[in-house]
Tab-separated table of C-alpha atoms and ligand atoms in Angstrom:
chain	number	residue	atom	x	y	z
A	145	MET	CA	-27.511	1.511	-13.720
A	146	ALA	CA	-25.898	1.660	-10.305
A	147	GLY	CA	-22.846	3.229	-11.918
A	148	LEU	CA	-24.937	5.898	-13.576
A	149	TRP	CA	-26.714	6.643	-10.342
A	150	ASN	CA	-23.388	6.919	-8.499
A	151	HIS	CA	-22.111	9.196	-11.186
A	152	SER	CA	-25.027	11.606	-11.005
A	153	LEU	CA	-24.964	11.427	-7.236
A	154	GLN	CA	-21.338	12.518	-7.312
A	155	TRP	CA	-22.258	15.600	-9.274
A	156	VAL	CA	-25.055	16.431	-6.890
A	157	LEU	CA	-22.655	15.958	-4.002
A	158	ALA	CA	-20.060	18.064	-5.777
A	159	CYS	CA	-22.438	21.028	-5.732
A	160	PHE	CA	-22.591	20.717	-1.969
A	161	SER	CA	-19.027	19.557	-1.574
A	162	PHE	CA	-18.217	22.187	0.998
A	163	CYS	CA	-20.749	20.990	3.542
A	164	ILE	CA	-20.313	17.343	2.518
A	165	ILE	CA	-16.630	17.635	3.339
A	166	SER	CA	-17.282	18.981	6.773
A	167	ILE	CA	-19.936	16.482	7.772
A	168	SER	CA	-18.787	13.337	6.007
A	169	ALA	CA	-17.570	10.251	7.816
A	170	GLU	CA	-13.924	9.685	8.562
A	171	LEU	CA	-11.747	6.929	7.123
A	172	GLN	CA	-13.198	3.480	7.553
A	173	ARG	CA	-11.491	1.597	10.351
A	174	PHE	CA	-10.641	-2.094	10.733
A	175	GLU	CA	-9.196	-3.912	13.713
A	176	HIS	CA	-6.768	-6.799	13.631
A	177	PRO	CA	-5.823	-8.545	16.904
A	178	ILE	CA	-2.200	-8.804	18.022
A	179	LYS	CA	-0.671	-12.029	19.327
A	180	ALA	CA	-1.122	-13.069	22.968
A	181	ASN	CA	2.463	-11.944	23.694
A	182	GLY	CA	1.742	-8.467	22.370
A	183	SER	CA	3.544	-8.733	19.034
A	184	LEU	CA	2.372	-8.464	15.431
A	185	SER	CA	4.119	-9.757	12.336
A	186	LEU	CA	3.298	-9.285	8.694
A	187	LEU	CA	4.594	-9.443	5.160
A	188	VAL	CA	4.473	-6.575	2.668
A	189	ILE	CA	4.359	-7.134	-1.083
A	190	GLY	CA	3.683	-4.856	-4.034
A	191	ASP	CA	3.323	-4.872	-7.814
A	192	TRP	CA	2.605	-8.573	-8.132
A	193	GLY	CA	-0.354	-10.003	-10.116
A	194	ARG	CA	1.036	-11.622	-13.255
A	195	ARG	CA	-0.525	-15.093	-13.138
A	196	GLY	CA	2.525	-16.573	-11.446
A	197	HIS	CA	4.947	-15.609	-14.192
A	198	TYR	CA	8.019	-13.411	-13.887
A	199	ASN	CA	9.023	-14.997	-10.572
A	200	GLN	CA	5.689	-14.138	-8.916
A	201	SER	CA	5.325	-17.801	-7.865
A	202	LEU	CA	8.869	-17.921	-6.505
A	203	VAL	CA	8.225	-14.823	-4.404
A	204	ALA	CA	4.969	-16.429	-3.227
A	205	ASP	CA	6.783	-19.634	-2.187
A	206	GLN	CA	9.318	-17.712	-0.123
A	207	MET	CA	6.571	-15.632	1.445
A	208	GLY	CA	5.022	-18.913	2.517
A	209	TRP	CA	8.232	-20.066	4.241
A	210	ILE	CA	9.055	-16.755	5.884
A	211	GLY	CA	5.401	-16.295	6.802
A	212	GLU	CA	5.498	-19.622	8.616
A	213	LYS	CA	8.783	-18.832	10.356
A	214	LEU	CA	7.469	-15.491	11.617
A	215	ASN	CA	3.991	-16.853	12.279
A	216	ILE	CA	2.540	-13.852	10.464
A	217	ASP	CA	-0.776	-12.299	11.379
A	218	LEU	CA	-1.558	-10.548	8.104
A	219	VAL	CA	-0.283	-9.461	4.691
A	220	VAL	CA	-0.189	-5.915	3.324
A	221	SER	CA	-0.223	-5.126	-0.398
A	222	THR	CA	1.162	-1.794	-1.565
A	223	GLY	CA	-0.883	-2.024	-4.754
A	224	ASP	CA	-0.644	-2.676	-8.471
A	225	ASN	CA	-2.335	-5.931	-7.692
A	226	PHE	CA	-3.389	-7.151	-11.134
A	227	TYR	CA	-1.417	-6.467	-14.310
A	228	GLU	CA	-1.768	-4.829	-16.710
A	229	ASN	CA	-4.995	-2.972	-16.003
A	230	GLY	CA	-6.527	-4.270	-12.783
A	231	LEU	CA	-9.563	-6.542	-12.894
A	232	THR	CA	-12.101	-6.156	-15.708
A	233	SER	CA	-14.946	-7.254	-13.384
A	234	ILE	CA	-15.517	-9.323	-10.266
A	235	HIS	CA	-15.569	-12.362	-12.590
A	236	ASP	CA	-12.134	-11.646	-14.057
A	237	PRO	CA	-10.177	-14.949	-13.888
A	238	SER	CA	-7.063	-12.961	-12.891
A	239	PHE	CA	-8.363	-12.769	-9.341
A	240	LYS	CA	-7.873	-16.522	-9.012
A	241	LYS	CA	-4.947	-16.893	-11.382
A	242	SER	CA	-2.878	-14.041	-9.935
A	243	PHE	CA	-3.968	-14.159	-6.293
A	244	ALA	CA	-6.052	-17.049	-4.923
A	245	LYS	CA	-4.122	-19.828	-6.690
A	246	ILE	CA	-0.669	-18.266	-6.209
A	247	TYR	CA	-0.403	-17.435	-2.511
A	248	THR	CA	-1.485	-20.894	-1.398
A	249	ALA	CA	0.901	-21.570	1.506
A	250	LYS	CA	-0.785	-22.204	4.828
A	251	SER	CA	0.937	-19.254	6.486
A	252	LEU	CA	-0.507	-16.888	3.842
A	253	GLN	CA	-4.129	-17.806	4.588
A	254	LYS	CA	-4.477	-14.598	6.582
A	255	ARG	CA	-6.270	-11.378	5.830
A	256	TRP	CA	-4.669	-9.426	2.974
A	257	TYR	CA	-5.123	-5.681	3.394
A	258	SER	CA	-4.708	-3.745	0.212
A	259	GLY	CA	-5.081	-0.252	-1.078
A	260	ASN	CA	-6.411	0.030	-4.615
A	261	HIS	CA	-4.196	1.600	-7.210
A	262	ASP	CA	-5.408	-0.062	-10.349
A	263	TYR	CA	-7.273	2.903	-11.799
A	264	ARG	CA	-6.918	1.671	-15.357
A	265	GLY	CA	-9.771	-0.519	-16.477
A	266	ASN	CA	-12.575	-1.102	-13.989
A	267	VAL	CA	-11.562	0.621	-10.738
A	268	GLU	CA	-14.527	-0.698	-8.793
A	269	ALA	CA	-13.993	-4.418	-9.464
A	270	GLN	CA	-11.212	-4.869	-6.879
A	271	LEU	CA	-13.127	-2.851	-4.314
A	272	ASN	CA	-16.234	-4.989	-4.606
A	273	PRO	CA	-16.968	-6.858	-1.339
A	274	ILE	CA	-18.151	-9.849	-3.396
A	275	LEU	CA	-14.477	-10.690	-3.928
A	276	ARG	CA	-14.292	-11.427	-0.206
A	277	LYS	CA	-16.800	-14.206	-0.795
A	278	ILE	CA	-14.587	-15.688	-3.511
A	279	ASP	CA	-11.496	-15.446	-1.278
A	280	ARG	CA	-12.000	-14.570	2.380
A	281	ARG	CA	-8.497	-13.099	2.689
A	282	TRP	CA	-9.192	-10.179	0.395
A	283	LEU	CA	-9.860	-6.713	1.782
A	284	CYS	CA	-9.262	-3.844	-0.604
A	285	LEU	CA	-10.379	-0.239	-0.183
A	286	ARG	CA	-9.124	3.077	-1.485
A	287	SER	CA	-8.135	4.549	1.893
A	288	PHE	CA	-8.669	3.167	5.389
A	289	VAL	CA	-7.171	2.662	8.835
A	290	LEU	CA	-6.063	-0.687	10.200
A	291	SER	CA	-5.645	-0.697	13.971
A	292	SER	CA	-3.761	-3.370	15.783
A	293	GLY	CA	-3.283	-2.018	19.272
A	294	ILE	CA	0.459	-1.401	19.135
A	295	VAL	CA	0.360	-0.081	15.571
A	296	ASP	CA	-1.994	1.884	13.341
A	297	PHE	CA	-1.657	1.514	9.570
A	298	PHE	CA	-3.049	4.313	7.409
A	299	PHE	CA	-3.713	3.247	3.810
A	300	VAL	CA	-3.735	6.257	1.483
A	301	ASP	CA	-5.043	6.257	-2.083
A	302	THR	CA	-2.077	7.989	-3.713
A	303	THR	CA	-2.980	7.587	-7.409
A	304	PRO	CA	-5.348	10.590	-7.628
A	305	PHE	CA	-2.535	12.867	-6.375
A	306	VAL	CA	-0.465	12.345	-9.503
A	307	ASP	CA	-1.077	15.136	-12.039
A	308	LYS	CA	0.141	13.338	-15.128
A	309	TYR	CA	-2.568	10.676	-14.940
A	310	PHE	CA	-5.107	13.451	-15.444
A	311	LEU	CA	-3.147	15.826	-17.670
A	312	ARG	CA	-1.183	13.403	-19.853
A	313	PRO	CA	-2.902	9.991	-19.713
A	314	GLY	CA	-1.341	9.004	-23.064
A	315	HIS	CA	-2.871	5.815	-24.433
A	316	HIS	CA	-4.121	4.746	-20.990
A	317	THR	CA	-7.749	5.012	-19.968
A	318	TYR	CA	-8.310	5.814	-16.319
A	319	ASP	CA	-11.529	5.088	-14.485
A	320	TRP	CA	-11.982	8.029	-12.108
A	321	ARG	CA	-15.358	6.971	-10.733
A	322	GLY	CA	-15.481	7.940	-7.074
A	323	VAL	CA	-12.612	10.430	-7.411
A	324	LEU	CA	-14.159	13.388	-9.247
A	325	PRO	CA	-14.166	16.233	-8.599
A	326	ARG	CA	-10.518	15.574	-7.868
A	327	LYS	CA	-9.793	18.682	-5.840
A	328	GLU	CA	-12.526	17.915	-3.305
A	329	TYR	CA	-11.579	14.232	-3.210
A	330	LEU	CA	-7.958	15.006	-2.317
A	331	ALA	CA	-8.878	17.712	0.200
A	332	LYS	CA	-11.252	15.350	1.982
A	333	LEU	CA	-8.761	12.495	1.945
A	334	LEU	CA	-6.014	14.643	3.481
A	335	LYS	CA	-8.394	16.021	6.071
A	336	ASP	CA	-9.605	12.532	7.024
A	337	LEU	CA	-6.038	11.297	7.244
A	338	ASP	CA	-5.063	14.214	9.438
A	339	LEU	CA	-8.018	13.476	11.746
A	340	ALA	CA	-7.203	9.776	11.902
A	341	LEU	CA	-3.542	10.479	12.702
A	342	THR	CA	-4.569	12.952	15.381
A	343	ALA	CA	-6.892	10.368	16.947
A	344	SER	CA	-4.294	7.582	16.871
A	345	THR	CA	-2.810	6.540	20.201
A	346	ALA	CA	-0.827	3.579	18.841
A	347	ASN	CA	2.877	3.647	19.578
A	348	TRP	CA	3.733	2.981	15.898
A	349	LYS	CA	2.190	4.887	13.016
A	350	ILE	CA	2.781	3.482	9.561
A	351	VAL	CA	1.417	5.060	6.388
A	352	ILE	CA	1.010	2.926	3.276
A	353	GLY	CA	0.627	4.282	-0.235
A	354	HIS	CA	1.321	2.995	-3.709
A	355	HIS	CA	3.602	5.763	-4.949
A	356	PRO	CA	6.940	6.493	-3.291
A	357	ILE	CA	7.498	9.818	-1.598
A	358	GLN	CA	11.251	9.372	-1.935
A	359	SER	CA	12.878	6.762	-4.173
A	360	ILE	CA	15.881	6.407	-6.434
A	361	GLY	CA	14.027	3.888	-8.627
A	362	HIS	CA	12.514	4.139	-12.084
A	363	HIS	CA	9.673	6.504	-11.141
A	364	GLY	CA	11.559	8.236	-8.339
A	365	ASP	CA	10.163	10.845	-5.957
A	366	THR	CA	6.504	11.792	-6.308
A	367	ALA	CA	6.502	15.591	-6.275
A	368	GLU	CA	2.764	15.874	-5.526
A	369	LEU	CA	3.164	13.691	-2.414
A	370	ILE	CA	6.180	15.663	-1.197
A	371	VAL	CA	4.109	18.832	-1.422
A	372	ARG	CA	0.753	17.605	-0.113
A	373	LEU	CA	1.137	14.388	1.879
A	374	LEU	CA	4.589	14.576	3.455
A	375	PRO	CA	3.934	17.687	5.587
A	376	ILE	CA	1.013	15.901	7.292
A	377	LEU	CA	3.134	12.812	7.926
A	378	GLU	CA	5.872	14.984	9.429
A	379	VAL	CA	3.510	16.889	11.696
A	380	HIS	CA	2.248	13.592	13.099
A	381	ASP	CA	5.741	12.159	13.418
A	382	ILE	CA	4.913	8.885	11.703
A	383	ASP	CA	7.530	6.124	11.844
A	384	MET	CA	7.433	4.642	8.358
A	385	TYR	CA	6.031	5.294	4.914
A	386	ILE	CA	5.735	2.084	2.876
A	387	ASN	CA	5.015	2.018	-0.864
A	388	GLY	CA	5.359	0.047	-4.099
A	389	HIS	CA	5.234	1.470	-7.648
A	390	ASP	CA	9.010	1.379	-8.114
A	391	HIS	CA	9.587	-2.287	-8.829
A	392	CYS	CA	12.336	-2.819	-6.329
A	393	LEU	CA	13.137	-3.190	-2.648
A	394	GLU	CA	14.494	-0.045	-1.034
A	395	HIS	CA	15.176	1.695	2.267
A	396	ILE	CA	15.845	5.402	2.603
A	397	SER	CA	16.492	6.887	6.022
A	398	SER	CA	16.609	10.590	5.334
A	399	THR	CA	18.925	12.607	7.532
A	400	ARG	CA	16.508	15.554	7.382
A	401	ARG	CA	13.382	13.602	8.260
A	402	HIS	CA	12.520	11.171	10.980
A	403	ILE	CA	10.495	8.934	8.649
A	404	GLN	CA	11.851	5.639	7.262
A	405	PHE	CA	10.924	5.322	3.566
A	406	LEU	CA	10.473	1.684	2.578
A	407	THR	CA	9.650	0.339	-0.888
A	408	SER	CA	8.287	-3.172	-1.371
A	409	GLY	CA	7.401	-3.321	-5.063
A	410	GLY	CA	9.146	-6.535	-6.067
A	411	GLY	CA	6.194	-8.951	-6.159
A	412	SER	CA	6.956	-9.832	-9.789
A	413	LYS	CA	7.450	-6.765	-11.932
A	414	ALA	CA	11.104	-6.068	-11.231
A	415	TRP	CA	14.089	-6.075	-13.512
A	416	ASN	CA	17.806	-5.563	-13.263
A	417	GLY	CA	19.321	-2.138	-13.677
A	418	ASP	CA	16.040	-0.324	-13.096
A	419	ILE	CA	17.494	2.538	-11.154
A	420	ASP	CA	17.247	6.239	-11.752
A	421	GLN	CA	19.726	8.138	-9.601
A	422	LEU	CA	22.486	6.665	-7.513
A	423	ASN	CA	22.843	9.278	-4.841
A	424	GLN	CA	20.075	10.230	-2.554
A	425	ASP	CA	20.325	11.496	0.972
A	426	GLY	CA	19.963	8.640	3.415
A	427	LEU	CA	19.891	5.743	0.938
A	428	LYS	CA	20.519	2.578	2.953
A	429	PHE	CA	19.535	-0.174	0.567
A	430	TYR	CA	18.357	-0.720	-2.998
A	431	TYR	CA	17.713	-4.034	-4.756
A	432	ASP	CA	16.616	-4.098	-8.382
A	433	GLY	CA	15.084	-7.568	-8.345
A	434	GLN	CA	12.060	-9.453	-7.025
A	435	GLY	CA	11.345	-10.017	-3.351
A	436	PHE	CA	9.304	-8.806	-0.398
A	437	MET	CA	9.510	-7.369	3.101
A	438	SER	CA	8.551	-8.509	6.591
A	439	ALA	CA	7.791	-6.446	9.688
A	440	GLU	CA	7.740	-7.655	13.283
A	441	LEU	CA	6.463	-5.214	15.855
A	442	THR	CA	6.150	-5.106	19.597
A	443	GLN	CA	5.082	-2.140	21.698
A	444	THR	CA	8.621	-0.709	21.607
A	445	GLU	CA	10.594	-2.597	18.927
A	446	ALA	CA	10.267	-2.926	15.161
A	447	ARG	CA	12.254	-5.169	12.864
A	448	ILE	CA	12.042	-4.800	9.094
A	449	VAL	CA	13.654	-7.387	6.805
A	450	PHE	CA	13.909	-7.547	2.994
A	451	TYR	CA	14.211	-10.904	1.169
A	452	ASP	CA	14.975	-11.990	-2.396
A	453	ILE	CA	13.247	-14.842	-4.297
A	454	PHE	CA	15.493	-17.392	-2.584
A	455	GLY	CA	14.476	-16.162	0.864
A	456	LYS	CA	17.925	-14.683	1.401
A	457	VAL	CA	17.985	-11.710	3.779
A	458	LEU	CA	19.143	-8.666	1.823
A	459	HIS	CA	18.781	-5.917	4.384
A	460	ASN	CA	17.278	-5.247	7.771
A	461	LEU	CA	16.341	-2.332	9.932
A	462	ASP	CA	15.785	-2.347	13.689
A	463	LEU	CA	13.995	0.488	15.409
A	464	SER	CA	13.076	1.001	19.014
A	465	LYS	CA	11.140	3.731	20.713
A	466	GLU	CA	9.796	4.748	24.066
A	467	LEU	CA	6.194	4.027	24.842
A	468	TYR	CA	4.091	6.851	23.447
A	469	SER	CA	1.778	8.366	25.984
A	470	THR	CA	-1.107	10.759	25.551
A	471	MET	CA	-1.010	11.756	29.234
B	598	NAG	C1	5.450	-13.878	20.208
B	598	NAG	O1	5.007	-15.173	19.896
B	598	NAG	C2	5.312	-15.644	18.573
B	598	NAG	C3	4.725	-17.021	18.421
B	598	NAG	O2	3.335	-16.958	18.461
B	598	NAG	C4	6.805	-15.664	18.358
B	598	NAG	O3	7.081	-16.050	17.021
B	598	NAG	C5	7.391	-14.295	18.629
B	598	NAG	O4	8.795	-14.356	18.557
B	598	NAG	C6	6.976	-13.810	20.025
B	598	NAG	N1	7.435	-12.430	20.134
B	598	NAG	C7	7.944	-11.937	21.246
B	598	NAG	C8	8.384	-10.525	21.192
B	598	NAG	O5	8.047	-12.605	22.266
B	599	NAG	C1	13.892	-14.245	-11.573
B	599	NAG	O1	14.840	-13.998	-10.548
B	599	NAG	C2	16.187	-14.260	-10.893
B	599	NAG	C3	17.031	-14.070	-9.640
B	599	NAG	O2	16.896	-12.782	-9.120
B	599	NAG	C4	16.607	-13.345	-12.029
B	599	NAG	O3	17.934	-13.642	-12.418
B	599	NAG	C5	15.668	-13.545	-13.210
B	599	NAG	O4	15.979	-12.590	-14.209
B	599	NAG	C6	14.215	-13.351	-12.756
B	599	NAG	N1	13.317	-13.651	-13.861
B	599	NAG	C7	12.427	-12.788	-14.336
B	599	NAG	C8	11.591	-13.264	-15.468
B	599	NAG	O5	12.273	-11.648	-13.882
């Protein structure tokens, strides 16, 4: 009943979409405190929920160790949280079997911030706040801002940008509740993101999506994001774009752009040899196996590290920048 009501409400709203767009609220905002010494550390994982199989549990164990070593404050998920088709409902046992009972280490009992990219199946199940009652760590929304003083994270719902999901869904069934009409949804999302980036005074600006903008992996570049999202990120001079979707670990530091492109999509669904093109401008690192990423930030320094399932450091990136000032 609620679904039906939402659906009809969407159509009513669609008729007035022009004025709705201009008066509607901005991206929802969450705050997460930094440490007393002014630093923040976190882990980033993507493409993971397979009930512990396919090395998911091994990745989880290493996250626990590294999380403890870095005394992490939070975890970020780049999406594709529950395979194959998201959660069927808030009662889907996968929530426990692929999340709550897998990431059990003490250091991982922190808030998990996640975008939602599981549009196949029941899109609203993962977004339902009731899940937070089942596991307090869980916070999943389509698009939102996470502010942590020294850094602002902008979570962007990238799935609705991709044309083929609408034009050539194949045998997949997508649940577009909350997204239609698509054109208005995307226009509003980009406008809200632009406003949020404009308002941000954090020294570091990190945008998180599910789909890569640039990648040499299986799926590769996402043309729609290059055309529509990237120009906004460039105007606002963001520092990093972090994604999953390609089931690998990857770092591209384009010579033409100031943005570091980081892929953390090795939570479980990775396999050897899954690589599309060997040469791309600025490719620094590519690993076609399972693993995850950590980030340690202070006001002026950032350290990114990629790990495999044995906790071995595969690659790191150190950035430093002057203190940003709005004066
Ligand atoms: C801040 O404190 C944490 C321990 O709470 C420590 O792991 C980290 O290295 C410190 N960072 C800096 C920049 O001093
Ligand atoms: C688990 O990881 C190891 C080491 O990277 C790899 O050799 C193996 O193929 C992985 N297993 C699966 C099922 O992906």
